[in-house]
mmCIF file of C-alpha atoms in Angstrom:
data_model
loop_
_atom_site.group_PDB
_atom_site.id
_atom_site.type_symbol
_atom_site.label_atom_id
_atom_site.label_comp_id
_atom_site.label_asym_id
_atom_site.label_seq_id
_atom_site.Cartn_x
_atom_site.Cartn_y
_atom_site.Cartn_z
ATOM 1 C CA UNK A 1 64.470 -39.648 -18.800
ATOM 2 C CA UNK A 2 61.999 -38.843 -21.561
ATOM 3 C CA UNK A 3 58.414 -39.588 -20.709
ATOM 4 C CA UNK A 4 57.663 -41.411 -24.001
ATOM 5 C CA UNK A 5 60.867 -43.437 -24.116
ATOM 6 C CA UNK A 6 59.279 -46.899 -24.041
ATOM 7 C CA UNK A 7 56.747 -46.032 -26.688
ATOM 8 C CA UNK A 8 59.514 -44.770 -28.980
ATOM 9 C CA UNK A 9 61.880 -47.620 -28.114
ATOM 10 C CA UNK A 10 59.267 -50.272 -28.912
ATOM 11 C CA UNK A 11 57.558 -48.511 -31.795
ATOM 12 C CA UNK A 12 56.658 -51.200 -34.379
ATOM 13 C CA UNK A 13 58.984 -51.327 -37.411
ATOM 14 C CA UNK A 14 57.067 -53.920 -39.459
ATOM 15 C CA UNK A 15 53.391 -54.588 -40.124
ATOM 16 C CA UNK A 16 53.699 -57.792 -38.105
ATOM 17 C CA UNK A 17 54.736 -55.893 -34.985
ATOM 18 C CA UNK A 18 51.652 -53.608 -35.067
ATOM 19 C CA UNK A 19 49.260 -54.671 -32.302
ATOM 20 C CA UNK A 20 45.524 -54.957 -32.642
ATOM 21 C CA UNK A 21 45.134 -53.570 -36.167
ATOM 22 C CA UNK A 22 45.398 -56.776 -38.240
ATOM 23 C CA UNK A 23 42.370 -55.802 -40.347
ATOM 24 C CA UNK A 24 44.464 -52.882 -41.661
ATOM 25 C CA UNK A 25 48.037 -54.379 -41.770
ATOM 26 C CA UNK A 26 46.913 -57.519 -43.635
ATOM 27 C CA UNK A 27 45.089 -55.426 -46.206
ATOM 28 C CA UNK A 28 48.067 -53.190 -46.765
ATOM 29 C CA UNK A 29 50.421 -56.189 -47.035
ATOM 30 C CA UNK A 30 48.163 -57.723 -49.706
ATOM 31 C CA UNK A 31 48.105 -54.440 -51.591
ATOM 32 C CA UNK A 32 51.848 -54.214 -51.544
ATOM 33 C CA UNK A 33 52.245 -57.787 -52.770
ATOM 34 C CA UNK A 34 49.802 -57.125 -55.603
ATOM 35 C CA UNK A 35 51.192 -53.677 -56.403
ATOM 36 C CA UNK A 36 47.784 -52.017 -55.732
ATOM 37 C CA UNK A 37 48.990 -49.066 -53.665
ATOM 38 C CA UNK A 38 46.776 -46.017 -53.565
ATOM 39 C CA UNK A 39 48.046 -42.444 -53.888
ATOM 40 C CA UNK A 40 46.100 -41.247 -50.839
ATOM 41 C CA UNK A 41 45.199 -42.856 -47.533
ATOM 42 C CA UNK A 42 43.195 -41.665 -44.486
ATOM 43 C CA UNK A 43 44.008 -43.340 -41.143
ATOM 44 C CA UNK A 44 41.428 -42.471 -38.523
ATOM 45 C CA UNK A 45 40.975 -43.679 -34.976
ATOM 46 C CA UNK A 46 41.632 -42.916 -31.342
ATOM 47 C CA UNK A 47 45.005 -41.642 -30.169
ATOM 48 C CA UNK A 48 47.798 -44.074 -29.570
ATOM 49 C CA UNK A 49 46.412 -46.849 -31.728
ATOM 50 C CA UNK A 50 49.220 -47.010 -34.326
ATOM 51 C CA UNK A 51 48.196 -44.555 -37.094
ATOM 52 C CA UNK A 52 51.544 -42.769 -37.405
ATOM 53 C CA UNK A 53 53.521 -46.028 -36.894
ATOM 54 C CA UNK A 54 51.615 -47.737 -39.759
ATOM 55 C CA UNK A 55 52.007 -44.644 -41.947
ATOM 56 C CA UNK A 56 55.822 -44.746 -41.463
ATOM 57 C CA UNK A 57 55.963 -48.438 -42.156
ATOM 58 C CA UNK A 58 53.936 -47.987 -45.321
ATOM 59 C CA UNK A 59 56.230 -45.131 -46.406
ATOM 60 C CA UNK A 60 59.268 -47.429 -46.029
ATOM 61 C CA UNK A 61 57.446 -50.312 -47.684
ATOM 62 C CA UNK A 62 56.625 -48.455 -50.915
ATOM 63 C CA UNK A 63 60.224 -47.282 -51.205
ATOM 64 C CA UNK A 64 62.090 -50.404 -49.950
ATOM 65 C CA UNK A 65 64.622 -51.992 -52.374
ATOM 66 C CA UNK A 66 63.087 -55.353 -51.511
ATOM 67 C CA UNK A 67 59.589 -56.186 -52.840
ATOM 68 C CA UNK A 68 57.416 -56.301 -50.850
ATOM 69 C CA UNK A 69 58.925 -54.312 -48.032
ATOM 70 C CA UNK A 70 59.873 -52.978 -45.674
ATOM 71 C CA UNK A 71 63.044 -55.037 -45.092
ATOM 72 C CA UNK A 72 64.492 -52.450 -42.641
ATOM 73 C CA UNK A 73 67.936 -53.393 -43.894
ATOM 74 C CA UNK A 74 68.397 -51.673 -47.224
ATOM 75 C CA UNK A 75 69.810 -48.154 -47.597
ATOM 76 C CA UNK A 76 66.422 -46.644 -48.347
ATOM 77 C CA UNK A 77 64.785 -48.225 -45.228
ATOM 78 C CA UNK A 78 67.714 -47.024 -43.127
ATOM 79 C CA UNK A 79 67.365 -43.501 -44.458
ATOM 80 C CA UNK A 80 63.652 -43.473 -43.734
ATOM 81 C CA UNK A 81 64.082 -44.888 -40.193
ATOM 82 C CA UNK A 82 66.828 -42.447 -39.279
ATOM 83 C CA UNK A 83 65.131 -39.369 -40.715
ATOM 84 C CA UNK A 84 67.885 -38.762 -43.260
ATOM 85 C CA UNK A 85 65.650 -39.081 -46.306
ATOM 86 C CA UNK A 86 64.156 -36.172 -48.194
ATOM 87 C CA UNK A 87 61.422 -38.451 -49.477
ATOM 88 C CA UNK A 88 59.402 -38.527 -46.268
ATOM 89 C CA UNK A 89 57.774 -35.274 -45.209
ATOM 90 C CA UNK A 90 55.767 -35.239 -41.960
ATOM 91 C CA UNK A 91 53.444 -32.336 -41.460
ATOM 92 C CA UNK A 92 51.558 -31.388 -38.348
ATOM 93 C CA UNK A 93 48.324 -29.912 -39.647
ATOM 94 C CA UNK A 94 47.561 -28.484 -36.204
ATOM 95 C CA UNK A 95 50.308 -25.894 -36.678
ATOM 96 C CA UNK A 96 50.553 -25.936 -40.529
ATOM 97 C CA UNK A 97 46.858 -25.689 -41.333
ATOM 98 C CA UNK A 98 46.476 -22.633 -43.607
ATOM 99 C CA UNK A 99 46.168 -22.218 -47.322
ATOM 100 C CA UNK A 100 49.750 -20.947 -47.623
ATOM 101 C CA UNK A 101 51.083 -24.138 -46.024
ATOM 102 C CA UNK A 102 49.089 -26.262 -48.532
ATOM 103 C CA UNK A 103 50.359 -24.116 -51.433
ATOM 104 C CA UNK A 104 53.889 -24.853 -50.322
ATOM 105 C CA UNK A 105 53.139 -28.571 -50.371
ATOM 106 C CA UNK A 106 51.597 -28.287 -53.878
ATOM 107 C CA UNK A 107 54.872 -26.782 -55.079
ATOM 108 C CA UNK A 108 57.021 -29.394 -53.306
ATOM 109 C CA UNK A 109 54.961 -32.313 -54.558
ATOM 110 C CA UNK A 110 56.158 -31.650 -58.111
ATOM 111 C CA UNK A 111 59.695 -32.535 -57.101
ATOM 112 C CA UNK A 112 60.818 -36.056 -57.876
ATOM 113 C CA UNK A 113 61.966 -38.395 -55.052
ATOM 114 C CA UNK A 114 65.629 -38.015 -54.261
ATOM 115 C CA UNK A 115 66.272 -41.787 -53.875
ATOM 116 C CA UNK A 116 63.158 -43.826 -53.400
ATOM 117 C CA UNK A 117 60.243 -44.561 -55.747
ATOM 118 C CA UNK A 118 57.692 -42.425 -53.898
ATOM 119 C CA UNK A 119 57.731 -39.072 -52.103
ATOM 120 C CA UNK A 120 55.484 -39.684 -49.036
ATOM 121 C CA UNK A 121 53.667 -36.939 -47.161
ATOM 122 C CA UNK A 122 52.268 -37.878 -43.757
ATOM 123 C CA UNK A 123 49.783 -35.231 -42.608
ATOM 124 C CA UNK A 124 49.032 -35.635 -38.896
ATOM 125 C CA UNK A 125 45.886 -34.115 -37.232
ATOM 126 C CA UNK A 126 44.555 -33.615 -40.764
ATOM 127 C CA UNK A 127 41.130 -32.521 -39.529
ATOM 128 C CA UNK A 128 42.735 -29.307 -38.278
ATOM 129 C CA UNK A 129 43.249 -27.838 -41.719
ATOM 130 C CA UNK A 130 41.146 -24.802 -42.606
ATOM 131 C CA UNK A 131 38.317 -24.907 -45.141
ATOM 132 C CA UNK A 132 40.416 -22.984 -47.662
ATOM 133 C CA UNK A 133 43.366 -25.310 -47.087
ATOM 134 C CA UNK A 134 41.121 -28.372 -47.703
ATOM 135 C CA UNK A 135 39.846 -26.799 -50.930
ATOM 136 C CA UNK A 136 43.411 -26.071 -52.079
ATOM 137 C CA UNK A 137 44.481 -29.636 -51.176
ATOM 138 C CA UNK A 138 41.581 -31.214 -53.089
ATOM 139 C CA UNK A 139 43.053 -30.558 -56.526
ATOM 140 C CA UNK A 140 46.333 -32.240 -55.531
ATOM 141 C CA UNK A 141 44.460 -35.295 -54.326
ATOM 142 C CA UNK A 142 42.443 -35.451 -57.528
ATOM 143 C CA UNK A 143 45.434 -35.317 -59.844
ATOM 144 C CA UNK A 144 48.579 -36.205 -57.883
ATOM 145 C CA UNK A 145 51.945 -36.778 -59.560
ATOM 146 C CA UNK A 146 52.750 -40.396 -60.138
ATOM 147 C CA UNK A 147 55.519 -40.362 -57.517
ATOM 148 C CA UNK A 148 53.480 -38.721 -54.698
ATOM 149 C CA UNK A 149 51.677 -40.434 -51.858
ATOM 150 C CA UNK A 150 49.629 -38.816 -49.087
ATOM 151 C CA UNK A 151 48.811 -40.447 -45.766
ATOM 152 C CA UNK A 152 46.514 -38.364 -43.591
ATOM 153 C CA UNK A 153 45.949 -39.294 -39.946
ATOM 154 C CA UNK A 154 43.137 -37.960 -37.740
ATOM 155 C CA UNK A 155 41.409 -38.663 -34.464
ATOM 156 C CA UNK A 156 38.292 -36.816 -35.725
ATOM 157 C CA UNK A 157 37.348 -38.015 -39.257
ATOM 158 C CA UNK A 158 33.848 -36.470 -38.882
ATOM 159 C CA UNK A 159 35.530 -33.061 -39.225
ATOM 160 C CA UNK A 160 37.041 -34.019 -42.567
ATOM 161 C CA UNK A 161 35.213 -32.885 -45.733
ATOM 162 C CA UNK A 162 33.523 -35.721 -47.589
ATOM 163 C CA UNK A 163 35.188 -34.560 -50.789
ATOM 164 C CA UNK A 164 38.548 -35.342 -49.231
ATOM 165 C CA UNK A 165 37.564 -38.651 -47.607
ATOM 166 C CA UNK A 166 36.056 -39.945 -50.885
ATOM 167 C CA UNK A 167 39.417 -39.447 -52.650
ATOM 168 C CA UNK A 168 41.333 -41.594 -50.066
ATOM 169 C CA UNK A 169 41.492 -45.179 -49.072
ATOM 170 C CA UNK A 170 40.087 -44.953 -45.535
ATOM 171 C CA UNK A 171 41.294 -47.288 -42.809
ATOM 172 C CA UNK A 172 39.676 -47.091 -39.360
ATOM 173 C CA UNK A 173 41.947 -47.939 -36.432
ATOM 174 C CA UNK A 174 40.344 -49.494 -33.361
ATOM 175 C CA UNK A 175 41.030 -48.984 -29.635
ATOM 176 C CA UNK A 176 43.127 -51.916 -28.311
ATOM 177 C CA UNK A 177 41.567 -54.331 -25.832
ATOM 178 C CA UNK A 178 42.646 -54.220 -22.227
ATOM 179 C CA UNK A 179 43.845 -57.826 -22.605
ATOM 180 C CA UNK A 180 46.146 -57.008 -25.563
ATOM 181 C CA UNK A 181 47.477 -53.891 -23.859
ATOM 182 C CA UNK A 182 48.207 -55.763 -20.590
ATOM 183 C CA UNK A 183 49.961 -58.503 -22.542
ATOM 184 C CA UNK A 184 52.172 -55.966 -24.386
ATOM 185 C CA UNK A 185 53.040 -54.176 -21.117
ATOM 186 C CA UNK A 186 54.070 -57.529 -19.605
ATOM 187 C CA UNK A 187 56.295 -58.261 -22.587
ATOM 188 C CA UNK A 188 57.984 -54.844 -22.491
ATOM 189 C CA UNK A 189 58.387 -55.066 -18.698
ATOM 190 C CA UNK A 190 60.150 -58.371 -19.009
ATOM 191 C CA UNK A 191 62.565 -56.931 -21.563
ATOM 192 C CA UNK A 192 63.263 -53.970 -19.279
ATOM 193 C CA UNK A 193 63.810 -56.097 -16.125
ATOM 194 C CA UNK A 194 60.555 -54.885 -14.467
ATOM 195 C CA UNK A 195 58.385 -57.406 -12.654
ATOM 196 C CA UNK A 196 54.842 -56.152 -13.542
ATOM 197 C CA UNK A 197 52.165 -58.075 -11.668
ATOM 198 C CA UNK A 198 49.089 -59.171 -13.629
ATOM 199 C CA UNK A 199 46.754 -56.923 -11.568
ATOM 200 C CA UNK A 200 49.031 -53.923 -12.209
ATOM 201 C CA UNK A 201 49.120 -54.580 -15.998
ATOM 202 C CA UNK A 202 45.352 -54.773 -16.090
ATOM 203 C CA UNK A 203 45.024 -51.473 -14.141
ATOM 204 C CA UNK A 204 47.458 -49.715 -16.566
ATOM 205 C CA UNK A 205 45.476 -51.132 -19.491
ATOM 206 C CA UNK A 206 42.291 -49.824 -17.895
ATOM 207 C CA UNK A 207 43.872 -46.395 -17.431
ATOM 208 C CA UNK A 208 45.000 -46.155 -21.091
ATOM 209 C CA UNK A 209 41.448 -46.439 -22.502
ATOM 210 C CA UNK A 210 42.498 -48.390 -25.595
ATOM 211 C CA UNK A 211 45.664 -46.347 -26.313
ATOM 212 C CA UNK A 212 48.864 -48.364 -26.353
ATOM 213 C CA UNK A 213 50.929 -45.231 -26.456
ATOM 214 C CA UNK A 214 49.312 -43.988 -23.273
ATOM 215 C CA UNK A 215 49.859 -47.375 -21.651
ATOM 216 C CA UNK A 216 53.558 -47.315 -22.572
ATOM 217 C CA UNK A 217 53.907 -43.819 -21.252
ATOM 218 C CA UNK A 218 52.358 -44.983 -17.967
ATOM 219 C CA UNK A 219 54.831 -47.809 -17.845
ATOM 220 C CA UNK A 220 57.716 -45.333 -18.388
ATOM 221 C CA UNK A 221 56.459 -43.428 -15.349
ATOM 222 C CA UNK A 222 56.251 -46.659 -13.380
ATOM 223 C CA UNK A 223 59.921 -47.373 -14.101
ATOM 224 C CA UNK A 224 60.860 -43.913 -12.752
ATOM 225 C CA UNK A 225 59.414 -44.963 -9.364
ATOM 226 C CA UNK A 226 62.578 -47.013 -8.962
ATOM 227 C CA UNK A 227 61.241 -50.384 -7.837
ATOM 228 C CA UNK A 228 61.836 -53.552 -9.831
ATOM 229 C CA UNK A 229 58.498 -55.095 -8.798
ATOM 230 C CA UNK A 230 55.297 -53.240 -9.549
ATOM 231 C CA UNK A 231 51.923 -54.315 -8.131
ATOM 232 C CA UNK A 232 48.440 -52.912 -7.885
ATOM 233 C CA UNK A 233 49.270 -50.638 -4.914
ATOM 234 C CA UNK A 234 52.050 -48.913 -6.746
ATOM 235 C CA UNK A 235 49.785 -48.151 -9.699
ATOM 236 C CA UNK A 236 47.037 -46.882 -7.418
ATOM 237 C CA UNK A 237 49.338 -44.467 -5.587
ATOM 238 C CA UNK A 238 51.135 -43.283 -8.713
ATOM 239 C CA UNK A 239 48.046 -42.474 -10.819
ATOM 240 C CA UNK A 240 45.179 -41.980 -8.406
ATOM 241 C CA UNK A 241 43.472 -45.143 -9.536
ATOM 242 C CA UNK A 242 40.781 -46.316 -7.117
ATOM 243 C CA UNK A 243 41.049 -49.694 -5.504
ATOM 244 C CA UNK A 244 39.403 -52.583 -7.403
ATOM 245 C CA UNK A 245 38.166 -53.796 -4.006
ATOM 246 C CA UNK A 246 36.520 -50.421 -3.303
ATOM 247 C CA UNK A 247 34.631 -50.596 -6.590
ATOM 248 C CA UNK A 248 33.476 -54.108 -5.750
ATOM 249 C CA UNK A 249 32.384 -53.043 -2.269
ATOM 250 C CA UNK A 250 30.270 -50.248 -3.772
ATOM 251 C CA UNK A 251 28.736 -52.681 -6.227
ATOM 252 C CA UNK A 252 27.850 -55.031 -3.340
ATOM 253 C CA UNK A 253 26.132 -52.111 -1.536
ATOM 254 C CA UNK A 254 24.193 -51.276 -4.681
ATOM 255 C CA UNK A 255 23.074 -54.850 -5.202
ATOM 256 C CA UNK A 256 21.912 -54.973 -1.548
ATOM 257 C CA UNK A 257 20.136 -51.593 -2.075
ATOM 258 C CA UNK A 258 22.020 -50.228 0.952
ATOM 259 C CA UNK A 259 22.239 -46.521 0.168
ATOM 260 C CA UNK A 260 23.913 -45.378 3.437
ATOM 261 C CA UNK A 261 26.588 -47.971 2.987
ATOM 262 C CA UNK A 262 27.025 -47.100 -0.687
ATOM 263 C CA UNK A 263 27.541 -43.402 0.184
ATOM 264 C CA UNK A 264 30.090 -44.468 2.753
ATOM 265 C CA UNK A 265 31.899 -46.466 0.107
ATOM 266 C CA UNK A 266 31.988 -43.452 -2.171
ATOM 267 C CA UNK A 267 33.404 -41.239 0.595
ATOM 268 C CA UNK A 268 36.397 -43.641 0.749
ATOM 269 C CA UNK A 269 37.416 -42.419 -2.736
ATOM 270 C CA UNK A 270 38.454 -38.962 -1.420
ATOM 271 C CA UNK A 271 40.081 -40.455 1.676
ATOM 272 C CA UNK A 272 42.210 -42.640 -0.537
ATOM 273 C CA UNK A 273 43.177 -39.715 -2.757
ATOM 274 C CA UNK A 274 41.707 -41.464 -5.784
ATOM 275 C CA UNK A 275 40.016 -39.854 -8.777
ATOM 276 C CA UNK A 276 36.208 -39.904 -8.793
ATOM 277 C CA UNK A 277 36.214 -39.783 -12.548
ATOM 278 C CA UNK A 278 38.429 -42.883 -12.757
ATOM 279 C CA UNK A 279 36.231 -44.562 -10.215
ATOM 280 C CA UNK A 280 33.172 -43.900 -12.340
ATOM 281 C CA UNK A 281 34.963 -45.289 -15.396
ATOM 282 C CA UNK A 282 35.853 -48.400 -13.400
ATOM 283 C CA UNK A 283 32.230 -48.866 -12.369
ATOM 284 C CA UNK A 284 31.057 -48.544 -15.984
ATOM 285 C CA UNK A 285 33.670 -51.099 -17.000
ATOM 286 C CA UNK A 286 32.573 -53.540 -14.325
ATOM 287 C CA UNK A 287 28.834 -53.122 -15.106
ATOM 288 C CA UNK A 288 29.595 -53.615 -18.788
ATOM 289 C CA UNK A 289 31.394 -56.900 -18.010
ATOM 290 C CA UNK A 290 28.395 -58.059 -15.965
ATOM 291 C CA UNK A 291 25.885 -56.975 -18.608
ATOM 292 C CA UNK A 292 27.671 -58.726 -21.500
ATOM 293 C CA UNK A 293 28.253 -61.849 -19.449
ATOM 294 C CA UNK A 294 24.596 -61.940 -18.509
ATOM 295 C CA UNK A 295 23.505 -61.917 -22.160
ATOM 296 C CA UNK A 296 26.333 -63.950 -23.638
ATOM 297 C CA UNK A 297 27.973 -67.009 -22.109
ATOM 298 C CA UNK A 298 30.816 -66.806 -24.610
ATOM 299 C CA UNK A 299 31.742 -63.358 -23.254
ATOM 300 C CA UNK A 300 31.917 -64.894 -19.741
ATOM 301 C CA UNK A 301 34.765 -67.112 -20.912
ATOM 302 C CA UNK A 302 36.560 -64.169 -22.613
ATOM 303 C CA UNK A 303 36.144 -62.082 -19.390
ATOM 304 C CA UNK A 304 38.579 -64.226 -17.504
ATOM 305 C CA UNK A 305 41.408 -63.211 -19.777
ATOM 306 C CA UNK A 306 40.337 -59.576 -19.731
ATOM 307 C CA UNK A 307 40.104 -58.929 -15.997
ATOM 308 C CA UNK A 308 42.402 -61.483 -14.334
ATOM 309 C CA UNK A 309 41.425 -64.499 -12.242
ATOM 310 C CA UNK A 310 40.746 -62.710 -9.002
ATOM 311 C CA UNK A 311 38.245 -60.189 -10.450
ATOM 312 C CA UNK A 312 36.745 -62.904 -12.624
ATOM 313 C CA UNK A 313 35.812 -64.916 -9.607
ATOM 314 C CA UNK A 314 34.051 -61.869 -8.191
ATOM 315 C CA UNK A 315 32.007 -61.242 -11.385
ATOM 316 C CA UNK A 316 31.204 -64.963 -11.720
ATOM 317 C CA UNK A 317 29.870 -64.994 -8.145
ATOM 318 C CA UNK A 318 27.592 -61.972 -8.831
ATOM 319 C CA UNK A 319 26.131 -63.148 -12.147
ATOM 320 C CA UNK A 320 23.425 -65.407 -10.656
ATOM 321 C CA UNK A 321 22.186 -62.731 -8.230
ATOM 322 C CA UNK A 322 21.529 -59.945 -10.789
ATOM 323 C CA UNK A 323 19.264 -59.690 -13.824
ATOM 324 C CA UNK A 324 20.269 -58.204 -17.194
ATOM 325 C CA UNK A 325 17.623 -55.461 -17.157
ATOM 326 C CA UNK A 326 18.751 -54.071 -13.765
ATOM 327 C CA UNK A 327 22.345 -54.083 -14.937
ATOM 328 C CA UNK A 328 21.411 -52.388 -18.186
ATOM 329 C CA UNK A 329 19.441 -49.630 -16.398
ATOM 330 C CA UNK A 330 22.348 -49.118 -13.985
ATOM 331 C CA UNK A 331 24.748 -48.891 -16.874
ATOM 332 C CA UNK A 332 22.655 -46.280 -18.639
ATOM 333 C CA UNK A 333 22.524 -44.127 -15.497
ATOM 334 C CA UNK A 334 26.328 -44.361 -15.022
ATOM 335 C CA UNK A 335 26.900 -43.470 -18.695
ATOM 336 C CA UNK A 336 24.658 -40.438 -18.414
ATOM 337 C CA UNK A 337 26.563 -39.333 -15.293
ATOM 338 C CA UNK A 338 29.865 -39.730 -17.110
ATOM 339 C CA UNK A 339 28.649 -37.555 -20.021
ATOM 340 C CA UNK A 340 27.559 -34.717 -17.803
ATOM 341 C CA UNK A 341 30.064 -31.984 -16.933
ATOM 342 C CA UNK A 342 30.456 -31.005 -13.285
ATOM 343 C CA UNK A 343 33.053 -28.420 -12.239
ATOM 344 C CA UNK A 344 32.034 -27.996 -8.605
ATOM 345 C CA UNK A 345 34.157 -28.652 -5.518
ATOM 346 C CA UNK A 346 32.442 -31.976 -4.518
ATOM 347 C CA UNK A 347 33.932 -34.383 -7.049
ATOM 348 C CA UNK A 348 31.954 -37.342 -5.758
ATOM 349 C CA UNK A 349 28.515 -35.634 -5.967
ATOM 350 C CA UNK A 350 27.557 -36.895 -9.463
ATOM 351 C CA UNK A 351 28.419 -40.430 -8.438
ATOM 352 C CA UNK A 352 26.431 -40.176 -5.202
ATOM 353 C CA UNK A 353 23.369 -38.956 -7.176
ATOM 354 C CA UNK A 354 23.782 -41.717 -9.756
ATOM 355 C CA UNK A 355 24.058 -44.435 -7.075
ATOM 356 C CA UNK A 356 21.026 -43.045 -5.303
ATOM 357 C CA UNK A 357 19.063 -43.177 -8.508
ATOM 358 C CA UNK A 358 20.158 -46.783 -9.234
ATOM 359 C CA UNK A 359 19.221 -47.965 -5.754
ATOM 360 C CA UNK A 360 15.882 -46.202 -5.663
ATOM 361 C CA UNK A 361 15.033 -47.351 -9.160
ATOM 362 C CA UNK A 362 13.768 -43.892 -10.138
#
């Protein structure tokens, strides 16, 4: 079965169904109600955060027979949803990035919509266009036909020319919180007849790094394992995720400044067949939780919802025994280690060096 089936099956069809981007969807809904729609938008943000979904919803909304849309019931909405319309053109700039491709768009854009009010062009991976293509596209953005709308999506807005960005309405999509992703996975699992344990949902959310699409793809893989009940062990074995308990044991060794024991803990990563990179990310996540909880009591309350009750009890127990400065210094060392590239055969070496540095205080 197709890897991305859950993500496609549960792709949001209305602004209300979009998760974690209310600052964008509410603004677009107001603009639709007040008929203040722009001719050009730029949606930027990490992968899997809803850029293309919102672009498609907006494309239906500006053409919907109901005002404001989308109603997802009228003929126009149905045509847009099914891909039958000629008024929605989706372009992958990664493979259609040259000046000739943009010239073709400039010719097409003069054509009136076949049925709807607007002809909408969604340009994915817009940052991949060549310099000449951007220059050619600029004139169209400056003086677009009344019926044309452009929605550009990118994960790397810093690569977009300022002359292009300044002529768009720019919306910045945010990574989704682990809590929101875990809740969404639980909802989808329930609909699909999968019993996804809380700890498993949190691990999948951790793995996805703020991308709901990645999380849904992981859930699709989980279903292919065949079991109706999915717990932490199944997630660990399927994706090489290190044990939460192992991460906590290493943290205990660090807090006790027991380097031999800490190195022993790290050696368990390879024995368990887990990923050292994921283990490092888990440590960074845990230290961040401790750091923020140490400096903000309000975050301590939020943390319970983010990590689950069992892990929350562990963090709460450790808070009194550590100081914010030590946690901050440890976090800096771990982040530096994560940013360094190591392609050698000993995957745990960077982590061993980082832990040694943290314990020695040098």
